[in-house]
Coordinates of C-alpha atoms and ligand atoms in Angstrom, one line a residue:
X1 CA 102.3 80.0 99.7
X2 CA 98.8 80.6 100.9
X3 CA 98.8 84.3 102.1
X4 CA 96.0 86.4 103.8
X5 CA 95.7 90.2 103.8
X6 CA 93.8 91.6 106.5
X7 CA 93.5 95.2 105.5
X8 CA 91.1 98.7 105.5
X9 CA 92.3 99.3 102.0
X10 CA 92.7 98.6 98.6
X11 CA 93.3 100.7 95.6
X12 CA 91.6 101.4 93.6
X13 CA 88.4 100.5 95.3
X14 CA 89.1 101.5 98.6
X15 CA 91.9 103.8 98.4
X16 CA 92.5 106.6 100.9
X17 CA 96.3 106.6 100.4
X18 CA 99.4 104.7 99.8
X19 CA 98.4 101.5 102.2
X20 CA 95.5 101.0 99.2
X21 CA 98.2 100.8 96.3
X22 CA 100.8 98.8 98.7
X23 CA 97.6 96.0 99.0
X24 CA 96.9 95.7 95.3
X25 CA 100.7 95.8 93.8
X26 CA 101.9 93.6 96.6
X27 CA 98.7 91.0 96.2
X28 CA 99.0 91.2 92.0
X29 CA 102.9 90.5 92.2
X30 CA 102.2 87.5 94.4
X31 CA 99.3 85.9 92.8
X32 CA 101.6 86.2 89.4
X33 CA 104.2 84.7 91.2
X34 CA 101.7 81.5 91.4
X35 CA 100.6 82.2 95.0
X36 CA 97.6 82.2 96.8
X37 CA 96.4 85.3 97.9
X38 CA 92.9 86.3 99.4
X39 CA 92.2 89.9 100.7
X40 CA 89.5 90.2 103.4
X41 CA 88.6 93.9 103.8
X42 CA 85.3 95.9 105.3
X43 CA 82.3 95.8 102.8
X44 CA 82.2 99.4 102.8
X45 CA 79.8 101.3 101.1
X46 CA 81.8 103.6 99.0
X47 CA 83.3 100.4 97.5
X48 CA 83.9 101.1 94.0
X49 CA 81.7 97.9 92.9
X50 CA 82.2 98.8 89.0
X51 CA 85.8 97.4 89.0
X52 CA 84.8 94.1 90.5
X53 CA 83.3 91.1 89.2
X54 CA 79.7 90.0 90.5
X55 CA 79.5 89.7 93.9
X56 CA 78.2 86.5 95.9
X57 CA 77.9 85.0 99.3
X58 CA 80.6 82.9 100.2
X59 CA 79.8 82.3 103.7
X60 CA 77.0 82.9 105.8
X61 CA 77.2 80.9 109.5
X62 CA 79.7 83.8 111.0
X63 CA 77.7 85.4 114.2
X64 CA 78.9 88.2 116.3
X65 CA 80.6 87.8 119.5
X66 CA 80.6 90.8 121.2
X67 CA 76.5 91.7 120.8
X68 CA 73.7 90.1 122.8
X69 CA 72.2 88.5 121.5
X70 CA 74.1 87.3 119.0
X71 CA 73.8 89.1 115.0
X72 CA 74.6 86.8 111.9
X73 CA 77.3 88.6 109.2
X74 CA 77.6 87.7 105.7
X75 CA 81.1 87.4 104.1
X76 CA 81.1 88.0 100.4
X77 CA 83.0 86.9 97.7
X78 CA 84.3 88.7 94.4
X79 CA 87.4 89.5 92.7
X80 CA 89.3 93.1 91.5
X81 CA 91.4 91.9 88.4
X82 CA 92.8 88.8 89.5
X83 CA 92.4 89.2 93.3
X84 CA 90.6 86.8 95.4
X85 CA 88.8 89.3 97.9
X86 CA 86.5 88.7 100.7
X87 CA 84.4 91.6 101.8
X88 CA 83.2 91.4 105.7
X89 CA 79.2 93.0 106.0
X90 CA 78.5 93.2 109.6
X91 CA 74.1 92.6 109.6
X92 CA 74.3 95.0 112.9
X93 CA 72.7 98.3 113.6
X94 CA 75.8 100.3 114.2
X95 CA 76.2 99.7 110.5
X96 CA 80.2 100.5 110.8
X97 CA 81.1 99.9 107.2
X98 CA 77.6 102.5 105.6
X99 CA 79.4 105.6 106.3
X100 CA 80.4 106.9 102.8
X101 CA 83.7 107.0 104.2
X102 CA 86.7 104.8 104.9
X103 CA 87.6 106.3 107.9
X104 CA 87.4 109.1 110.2
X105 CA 84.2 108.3 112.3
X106 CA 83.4 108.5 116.1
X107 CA 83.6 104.9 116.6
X108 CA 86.8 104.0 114.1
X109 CA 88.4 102.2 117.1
X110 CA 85.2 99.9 117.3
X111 CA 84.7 99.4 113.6
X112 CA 88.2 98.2 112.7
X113 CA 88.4 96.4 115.8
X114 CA 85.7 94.3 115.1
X115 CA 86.5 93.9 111.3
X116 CA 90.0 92.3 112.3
X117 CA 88.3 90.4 114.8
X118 CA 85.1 89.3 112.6
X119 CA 88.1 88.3 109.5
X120 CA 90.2 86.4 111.8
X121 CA 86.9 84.2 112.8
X122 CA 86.1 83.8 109.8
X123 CA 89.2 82.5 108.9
X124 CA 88.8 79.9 111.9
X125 CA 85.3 79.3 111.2
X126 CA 86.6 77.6 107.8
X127 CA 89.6 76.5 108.9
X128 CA 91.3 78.2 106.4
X129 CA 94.8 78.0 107.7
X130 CA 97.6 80.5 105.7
X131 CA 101.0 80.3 105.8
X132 CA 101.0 84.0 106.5
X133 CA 98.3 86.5 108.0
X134 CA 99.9 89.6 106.5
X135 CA 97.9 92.5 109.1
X136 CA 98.4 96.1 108.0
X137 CA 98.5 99.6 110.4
X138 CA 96.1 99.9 113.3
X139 CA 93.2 99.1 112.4
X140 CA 94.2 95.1 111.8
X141 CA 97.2 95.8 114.5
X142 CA 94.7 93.8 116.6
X143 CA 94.7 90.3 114.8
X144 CA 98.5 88.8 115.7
X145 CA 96.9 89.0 119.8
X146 CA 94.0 88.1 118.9
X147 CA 95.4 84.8 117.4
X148 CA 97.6 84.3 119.8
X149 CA 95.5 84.6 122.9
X150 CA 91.9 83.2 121.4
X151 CA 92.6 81.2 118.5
X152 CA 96.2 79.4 119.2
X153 CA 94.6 77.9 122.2
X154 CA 91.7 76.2 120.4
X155 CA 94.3 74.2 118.0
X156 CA 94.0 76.8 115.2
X157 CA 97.3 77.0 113.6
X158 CA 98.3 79.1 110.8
X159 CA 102.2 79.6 109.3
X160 CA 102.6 83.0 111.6
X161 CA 101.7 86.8 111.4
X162 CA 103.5 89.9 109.9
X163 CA 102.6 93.3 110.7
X164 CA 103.3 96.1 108.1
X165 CA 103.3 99.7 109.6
X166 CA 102.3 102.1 107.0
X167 CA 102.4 105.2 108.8
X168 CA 103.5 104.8 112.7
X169 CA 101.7 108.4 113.6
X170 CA 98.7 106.5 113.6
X171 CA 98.3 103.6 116.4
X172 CA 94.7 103.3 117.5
X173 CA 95.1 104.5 121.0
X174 CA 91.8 103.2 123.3
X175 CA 90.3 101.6 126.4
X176 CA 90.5 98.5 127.9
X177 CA 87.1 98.1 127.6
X178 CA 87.7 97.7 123.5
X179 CA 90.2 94.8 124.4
X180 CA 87.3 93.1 126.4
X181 CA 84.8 93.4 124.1
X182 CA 87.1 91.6 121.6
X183 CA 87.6 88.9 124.5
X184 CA 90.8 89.8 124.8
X185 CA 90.5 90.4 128.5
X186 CA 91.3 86.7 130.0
X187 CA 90.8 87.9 134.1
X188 CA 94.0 85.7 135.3
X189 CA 96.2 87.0 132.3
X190 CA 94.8 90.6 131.6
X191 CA 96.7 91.2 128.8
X192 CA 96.0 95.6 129.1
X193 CA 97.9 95.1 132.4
X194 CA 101.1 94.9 130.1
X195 CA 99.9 96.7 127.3
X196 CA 98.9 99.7 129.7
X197 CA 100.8 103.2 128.6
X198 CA 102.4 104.1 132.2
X199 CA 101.5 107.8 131.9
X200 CA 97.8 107.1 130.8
X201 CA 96.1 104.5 133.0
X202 CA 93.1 103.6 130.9
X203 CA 94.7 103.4 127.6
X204 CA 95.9 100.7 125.2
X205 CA 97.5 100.8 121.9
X206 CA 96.2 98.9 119.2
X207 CA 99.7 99.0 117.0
X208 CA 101.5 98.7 120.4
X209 CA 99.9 95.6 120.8
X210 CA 100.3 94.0 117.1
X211 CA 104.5 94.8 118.0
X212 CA 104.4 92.7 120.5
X213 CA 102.3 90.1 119.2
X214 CA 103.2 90.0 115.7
X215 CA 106.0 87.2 114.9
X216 CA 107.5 90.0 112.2
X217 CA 107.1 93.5 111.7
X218 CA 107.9 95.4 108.9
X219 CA 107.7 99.2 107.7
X220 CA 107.6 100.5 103.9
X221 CA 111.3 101.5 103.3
X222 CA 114.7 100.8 105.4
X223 CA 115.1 104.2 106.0
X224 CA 111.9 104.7 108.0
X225 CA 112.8 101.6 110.2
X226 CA 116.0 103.2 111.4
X227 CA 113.6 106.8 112.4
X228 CA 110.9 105.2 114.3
X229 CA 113.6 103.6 116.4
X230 CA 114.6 107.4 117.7
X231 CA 112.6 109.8 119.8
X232 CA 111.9 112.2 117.2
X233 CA 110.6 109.5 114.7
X234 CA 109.2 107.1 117.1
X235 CA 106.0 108.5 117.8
X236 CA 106.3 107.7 121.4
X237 CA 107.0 104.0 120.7
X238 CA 111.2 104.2 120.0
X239 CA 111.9 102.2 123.3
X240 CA 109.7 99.4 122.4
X241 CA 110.6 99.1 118.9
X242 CA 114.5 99.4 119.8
X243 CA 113.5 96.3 121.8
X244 CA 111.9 94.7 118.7
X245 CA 114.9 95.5 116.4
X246 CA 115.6 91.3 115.9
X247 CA 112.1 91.2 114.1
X248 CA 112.1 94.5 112.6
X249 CA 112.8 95.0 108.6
X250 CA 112.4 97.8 105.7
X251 CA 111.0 96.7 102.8
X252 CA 110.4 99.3 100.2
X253 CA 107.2 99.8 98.2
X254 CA 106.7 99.0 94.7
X255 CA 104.5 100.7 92.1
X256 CA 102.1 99.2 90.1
X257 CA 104.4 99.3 86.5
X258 CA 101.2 98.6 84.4
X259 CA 98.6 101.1 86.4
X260 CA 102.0 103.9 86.5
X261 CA 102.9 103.3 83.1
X262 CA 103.1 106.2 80.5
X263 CA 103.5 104.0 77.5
X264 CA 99.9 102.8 78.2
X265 CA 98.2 105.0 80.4
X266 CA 94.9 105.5 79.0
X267 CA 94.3 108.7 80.7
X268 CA 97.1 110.8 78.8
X269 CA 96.7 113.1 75.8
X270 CA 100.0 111.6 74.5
X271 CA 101.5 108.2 76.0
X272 CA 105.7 108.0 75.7
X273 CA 108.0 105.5 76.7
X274 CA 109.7 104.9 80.1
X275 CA 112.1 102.3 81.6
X276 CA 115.1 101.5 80.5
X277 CA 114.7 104.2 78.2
X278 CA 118.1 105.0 75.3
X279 CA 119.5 108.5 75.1
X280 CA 117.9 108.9 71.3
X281 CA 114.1 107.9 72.7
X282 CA 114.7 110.9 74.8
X283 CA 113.1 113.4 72.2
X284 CA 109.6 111.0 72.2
X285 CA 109.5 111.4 76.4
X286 CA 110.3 115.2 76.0
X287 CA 107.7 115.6 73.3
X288 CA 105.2 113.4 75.0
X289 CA 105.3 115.5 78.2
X290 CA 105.1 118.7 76.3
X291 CA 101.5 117.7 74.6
X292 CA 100.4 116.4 77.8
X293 CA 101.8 119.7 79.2
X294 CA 100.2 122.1 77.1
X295 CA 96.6 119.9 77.3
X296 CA 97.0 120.2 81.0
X297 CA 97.0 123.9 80.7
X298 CA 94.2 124.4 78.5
X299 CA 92.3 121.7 81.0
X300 CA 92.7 124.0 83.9
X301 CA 92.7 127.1 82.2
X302 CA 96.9 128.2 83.0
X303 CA 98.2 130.1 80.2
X304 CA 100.8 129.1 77.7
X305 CA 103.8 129.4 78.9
X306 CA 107.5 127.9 78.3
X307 CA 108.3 128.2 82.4
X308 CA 108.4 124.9 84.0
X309 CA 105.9 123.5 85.6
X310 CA 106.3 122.5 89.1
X311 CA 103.4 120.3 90.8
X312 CA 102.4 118.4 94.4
X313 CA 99.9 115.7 94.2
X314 CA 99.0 114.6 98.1
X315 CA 97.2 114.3 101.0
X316 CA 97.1 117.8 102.8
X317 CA 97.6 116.9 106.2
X318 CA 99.8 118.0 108.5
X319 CA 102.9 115.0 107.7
X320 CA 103.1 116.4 104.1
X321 CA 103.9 120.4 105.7
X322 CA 100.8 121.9 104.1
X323 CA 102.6 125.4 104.9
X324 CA 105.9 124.3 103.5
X325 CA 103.6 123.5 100.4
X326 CA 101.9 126.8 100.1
X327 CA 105.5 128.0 100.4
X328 CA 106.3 126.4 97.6
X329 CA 103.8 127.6 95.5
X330 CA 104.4 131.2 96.0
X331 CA 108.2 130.4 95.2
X332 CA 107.4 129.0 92.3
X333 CA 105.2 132.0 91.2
X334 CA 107.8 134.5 92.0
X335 CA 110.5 132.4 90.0
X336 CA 108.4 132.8 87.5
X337 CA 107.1 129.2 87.3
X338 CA 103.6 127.6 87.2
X339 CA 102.2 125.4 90.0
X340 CA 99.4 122.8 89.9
X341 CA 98.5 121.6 93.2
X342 CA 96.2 118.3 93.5
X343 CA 95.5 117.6 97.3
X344 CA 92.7 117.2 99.2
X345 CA 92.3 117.2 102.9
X346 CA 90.0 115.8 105.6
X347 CA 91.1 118.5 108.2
X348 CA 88.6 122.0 107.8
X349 CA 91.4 124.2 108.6
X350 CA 93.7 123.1 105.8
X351 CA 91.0 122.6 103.5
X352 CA 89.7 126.1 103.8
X353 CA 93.3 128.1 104.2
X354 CA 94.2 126.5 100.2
X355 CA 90.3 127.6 99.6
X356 CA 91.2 131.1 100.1
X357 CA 94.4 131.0 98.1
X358 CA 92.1 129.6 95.4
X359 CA 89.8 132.6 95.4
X360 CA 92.2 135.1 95.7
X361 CA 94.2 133.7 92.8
X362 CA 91.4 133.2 90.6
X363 CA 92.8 135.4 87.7
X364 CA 96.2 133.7 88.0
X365 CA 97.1 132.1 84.8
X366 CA 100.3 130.7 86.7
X367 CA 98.5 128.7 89.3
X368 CA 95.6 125.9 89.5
X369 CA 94.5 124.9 92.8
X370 CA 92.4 121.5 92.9
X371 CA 91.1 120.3 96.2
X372 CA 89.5 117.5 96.0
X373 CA 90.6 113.6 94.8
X374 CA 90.6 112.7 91.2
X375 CA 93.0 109.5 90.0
X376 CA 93.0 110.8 86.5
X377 CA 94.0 114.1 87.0
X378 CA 97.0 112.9 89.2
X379 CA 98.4 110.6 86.1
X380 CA 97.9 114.0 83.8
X381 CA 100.0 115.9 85.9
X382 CA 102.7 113.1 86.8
X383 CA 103.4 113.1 83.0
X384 CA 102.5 116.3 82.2
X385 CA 104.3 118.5 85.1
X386 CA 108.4 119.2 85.0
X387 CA 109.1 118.6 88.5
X388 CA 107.0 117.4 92.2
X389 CA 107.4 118.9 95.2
X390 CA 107.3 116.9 98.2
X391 CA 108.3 118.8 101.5
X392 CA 107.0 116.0 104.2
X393 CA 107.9 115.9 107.7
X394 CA 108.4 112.5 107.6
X395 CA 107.3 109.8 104.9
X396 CA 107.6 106.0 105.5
X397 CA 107.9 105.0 102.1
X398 CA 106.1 108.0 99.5
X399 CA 104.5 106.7 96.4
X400 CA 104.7 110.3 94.8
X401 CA 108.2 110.5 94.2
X402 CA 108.4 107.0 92.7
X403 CA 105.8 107.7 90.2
X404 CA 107.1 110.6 89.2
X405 CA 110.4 109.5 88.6
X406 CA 108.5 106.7 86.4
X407 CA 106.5 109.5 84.2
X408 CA 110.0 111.7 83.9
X409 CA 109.0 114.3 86.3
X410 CA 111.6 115.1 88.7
X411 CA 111.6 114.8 92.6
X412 CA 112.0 117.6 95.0
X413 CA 112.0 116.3 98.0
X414 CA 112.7 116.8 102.2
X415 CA 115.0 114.9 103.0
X416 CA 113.5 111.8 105.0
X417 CA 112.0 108.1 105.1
X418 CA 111.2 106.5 101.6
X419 CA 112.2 109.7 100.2
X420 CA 116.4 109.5 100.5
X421 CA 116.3 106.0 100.0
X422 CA 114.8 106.8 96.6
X423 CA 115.5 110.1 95.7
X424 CA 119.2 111.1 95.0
X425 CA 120.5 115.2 94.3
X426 CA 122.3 115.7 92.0
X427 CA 124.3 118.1 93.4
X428 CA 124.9 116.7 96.8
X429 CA 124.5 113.2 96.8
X430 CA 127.2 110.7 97.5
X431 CA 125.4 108.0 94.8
X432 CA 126.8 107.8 91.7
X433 CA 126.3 109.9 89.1
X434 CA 123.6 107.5 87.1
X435 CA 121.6 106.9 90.4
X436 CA 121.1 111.0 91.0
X437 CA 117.4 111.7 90.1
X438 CA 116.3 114.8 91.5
X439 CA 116.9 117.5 94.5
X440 CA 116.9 117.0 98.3
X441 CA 116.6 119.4 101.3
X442 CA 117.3 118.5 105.1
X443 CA 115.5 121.1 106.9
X444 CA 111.4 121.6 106.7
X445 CA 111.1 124.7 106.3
X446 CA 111.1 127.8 103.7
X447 CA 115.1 128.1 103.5
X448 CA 115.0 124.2 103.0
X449 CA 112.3 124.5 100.1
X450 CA 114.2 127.5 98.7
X451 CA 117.1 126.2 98.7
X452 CA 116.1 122.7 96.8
X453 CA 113.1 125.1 94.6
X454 CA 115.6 127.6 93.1
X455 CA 118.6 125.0 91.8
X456 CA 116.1 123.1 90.1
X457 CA 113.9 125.6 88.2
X458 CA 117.6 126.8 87.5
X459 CA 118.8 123.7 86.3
X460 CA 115.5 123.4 84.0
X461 CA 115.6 126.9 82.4
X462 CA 120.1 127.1 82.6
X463 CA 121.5 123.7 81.8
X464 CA 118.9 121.8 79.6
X465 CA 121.7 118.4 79.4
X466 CA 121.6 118.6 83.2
X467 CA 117.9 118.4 83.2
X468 CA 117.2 115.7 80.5
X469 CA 120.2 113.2 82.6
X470 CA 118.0 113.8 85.6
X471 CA 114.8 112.8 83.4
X472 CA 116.5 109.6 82.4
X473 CA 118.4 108.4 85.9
X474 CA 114.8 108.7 87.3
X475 CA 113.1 106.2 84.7
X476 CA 115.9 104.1 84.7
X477 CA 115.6 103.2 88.2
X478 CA 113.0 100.3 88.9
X479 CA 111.0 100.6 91.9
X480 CA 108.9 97.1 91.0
X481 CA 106.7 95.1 93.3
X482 CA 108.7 92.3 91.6
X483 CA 111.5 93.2 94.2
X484 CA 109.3 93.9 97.0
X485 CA 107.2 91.0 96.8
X486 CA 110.9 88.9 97.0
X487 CA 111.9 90.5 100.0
X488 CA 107.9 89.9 101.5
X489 CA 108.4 86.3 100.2
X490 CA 111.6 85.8 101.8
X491 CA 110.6 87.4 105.2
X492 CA 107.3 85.0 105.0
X493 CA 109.5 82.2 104.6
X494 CA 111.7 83.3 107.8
X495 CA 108.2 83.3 109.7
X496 CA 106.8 80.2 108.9
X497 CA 110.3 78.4 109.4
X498 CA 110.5 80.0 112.7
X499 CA 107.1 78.5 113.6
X500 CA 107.9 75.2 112.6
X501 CA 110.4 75.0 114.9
X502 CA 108.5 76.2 117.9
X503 CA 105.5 73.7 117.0
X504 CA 108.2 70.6 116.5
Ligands
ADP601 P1 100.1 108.7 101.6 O1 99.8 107.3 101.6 O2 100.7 109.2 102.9 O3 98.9 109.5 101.2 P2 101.8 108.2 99.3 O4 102.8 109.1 98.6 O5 102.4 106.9 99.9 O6 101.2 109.1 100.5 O7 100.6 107.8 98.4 C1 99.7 108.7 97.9 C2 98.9 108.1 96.8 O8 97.7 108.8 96.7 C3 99.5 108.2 95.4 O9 99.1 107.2 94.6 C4 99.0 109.6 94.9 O10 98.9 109.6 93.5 C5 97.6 109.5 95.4 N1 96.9 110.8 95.7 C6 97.2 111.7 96.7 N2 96.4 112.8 96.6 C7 95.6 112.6 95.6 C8 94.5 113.3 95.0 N3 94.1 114.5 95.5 N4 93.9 112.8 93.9 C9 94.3 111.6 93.4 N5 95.3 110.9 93.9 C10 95.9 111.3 95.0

């Protein structure tokens, strides 16, 4: 199959979070499938360029369509590993992709807007014609209307379109005035008259609009598929996606088993096995993670120590319960415990509240505080830390737990999304025994934490044969993009057959 990925990021050159990682495992497990993937993405210019291979011009006849008069763009060519990837550069003097940053600028709604656009022109412009445009959140929510509406009806055909939502908080919310820049705005089918939110006149919904106009939509893990269909997960979108239900599907993420993979990971003092792991190889995990432990705390200056070490690696932003966090870290300090915390965040307020915990803790051999975005610290702590807390308010799929159960760290985690369809307590849970991995709380808040916190620095320190079975069910489970990229593959399929039979 000949699959495109229209997409604002890709790890590990242009990773913000999860979305980056789900681009590159999903793409790698494809292409070594024997399938033909090419990923067109912003030319950015925080690209990590290092990791690719020289870059060249692949095609340069694309002109604008929404400036006067009319600005040429150059689309690059290069590859990451074994990724075909095609890098949009806009020649224009808003210069959306030379912000040092992937997102979070005034005009987001007009950069991303035109990058789907500009990819999806591109695509017609060389009559490259997929089986499967595979579009990815908001900011390529855009492309399935756009294709529909602009491109259809010139006799450009391609297999069909998928949407993955990644995170449904975030849904590009903006003016008509976007949708008519795009040319989206036909006068005797304005297609913001049905896209209109009732309550807010002038407002469209970029995600809103790739649900409707996307022939399948899916989300990162079944779990998360059945919230956003209720009012309190739907962000305001339940109704229409109850209505969607026929072409809505939970596929859950992969990890990347050669990039999350303790036996090889370059980055560790000490590398130790994983997988399908035998009770006797037990001692070399245990004894890896203890050198990696005790390098750890001479790295960031914690003292030595034979309490567990409990860690959170994330995104601080309201989603992942920054307070419910900091609870946790004082928890952990008053059961005598350590606590690494890796998180950076892009919201002041957040930032500066774990700033001042920082300062005040300075002298605190118990307790490193790290605010800032560093991919080889987070693979020392996965295999160096004893457990990871992860207290979101919701969590479509979670990429955390998953690699932590993969570097024998074990889960504590709210119960929600990705989360319980991956993590399983072993007090609680219904699963069997073998499938339990790690400790689960329903409510966000400080009982909730407590009440998940306390039983498993317990376990560690009481009931050491309680602790090592939980190390072991959590290796042994296989979260591969091998699986993932099936299900994709099979829910391509679906599309394209669909479409055959409405072009027949
Ligand atoms: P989200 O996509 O919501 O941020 P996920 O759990 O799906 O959350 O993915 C987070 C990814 O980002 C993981 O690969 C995690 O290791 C990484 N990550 C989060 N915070 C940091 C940080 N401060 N430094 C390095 N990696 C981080």
């Amino acid at each position: 199959m000949h699959i495109v990925h229209i997409a604002t990021e890709l790890a590990p050159i242009a990773k913000v979070g999860g979305l980056g990682d789900v681009i590159y495992g999903l793409s790698k497990e494809l292409v070594k499938q024997g399938h033909h993937v090419e990923i067109l993405l912003p030319k950015y210019d925080c690209l990590q360029t290092e990791l690719l291979s020289p870059i060249h011009i692949e095609y340069e006849g694309l002109w604008s369509f929404d400036h006067s008069p009319p600005t040429k763009h150059i689309i690059w060519s290069t590859t990451l590993d074994t990724l075909p990837i095609l890098l949009i550069d806009p020649l224009i003097k808003e210069n959306f992709f030379c912000r040092g940053v992937i997102y979070g600028c005034h005009d987001d709604i007009d950069r991303f807007t035109y990058f789907s656009r500009a990819a999806l022109e591109y695509l017609f412009q060389t009559n490259k014609r997929p089986d499967i445009i595979h579009v990815h959140d908001w900011p390529a929510a855009i492309v399935p209307a756009c294709y529909q509406k602009l491109y259809a009806p010139l006799g450009y055909q391609v297999g069909g379109t998928v949407l993955t939502i990644h995170n449904l908080e975030h849904q590009g919310r903006c003016s008509s005035f976007h949708l008519s820049r795009l040319g989206l705005e036909n006068p005797k089918d304005p297609i913001s008259e049905k896209m209109r939110n009732p309550h807010l006149l002038d407002q469209v919904n970029l995600l809103e609009m790739g649900i409707e106009y996307a022939d399948q939509i899916t989300t990162v893990s079944p779990r998360y598929t059945q919230e956003i269909q209720t009012p309190e997960g739907g962000c305001g979108l339940h109704e229409l996606l109850q209505q969607k239900n026929d072409k809505l599907s939970g596929i859950l993420n992969g990890i990347d088993e050669n990039f999350w993979n303790p036996a090889k990971d370059s980055y560790l003092t000490r590398q130790y096995p994983t997988g399908k792991i035998k009770q006797k190889e037990l001692a070399t995990v245990l004894e890896g993670k203890q050198k990696n432990k005790t390098a750890l705390r001479d790295q960031l200056n914690l003292g030595k120590s034979t309490a567990p070490l409990v860690a959170c690696i994330t995104r601080l932003v309201p989603q992942k319960s920054p307070h419910l966090i900091q609870h946790a870290l004082f928890r952990s300090l008053e059961l005598g415990a350590q606590f690494v915390l890796l998180g950076s965040s892009p919201i002041l307020e957040i930032h500066e509240a774990f700033s001042n915990i920082q300062k005040e803790q300075k002298e605190n051999l118990n307790l490193a505080i790290l605010l800032h975005k560093d991919e080889r610290l987070a693979h020392q702590i996965f295999a160096a830390a004893d457990m990871l807390i992860i207290p979101s308010l919701f969590e479509p799929c979670g990429l955390t737990q998953l690699i932590a159960l993969r570097y024998g760290t074990v889960p504590i985690v709210r119960a929600t999304g990705g989360l319980i369809d991956t993590v399983f307590d072993i007090d609680t849970s219904l699963a069997p025994l073998s499938k339990r991995n790690g400790f689960t709380f329903e409510f966000p808040d400080p009982t909730g934490v407590n009440w998940a916190l306390d039983r498993a620095i317990s376990c560690y320190e009481k009931d050491p044969r309680k602790w090592d079975q939980l190390i072991l069910n959590g290796m042994r489970m296989n979260f591969t993009w091998e699986s993932a990229a099936t299900d994709y593959l099979n829910l391509y399929k679906k599309v394209v057959d669909s479409r055959v039979g409405i072009s027949s």
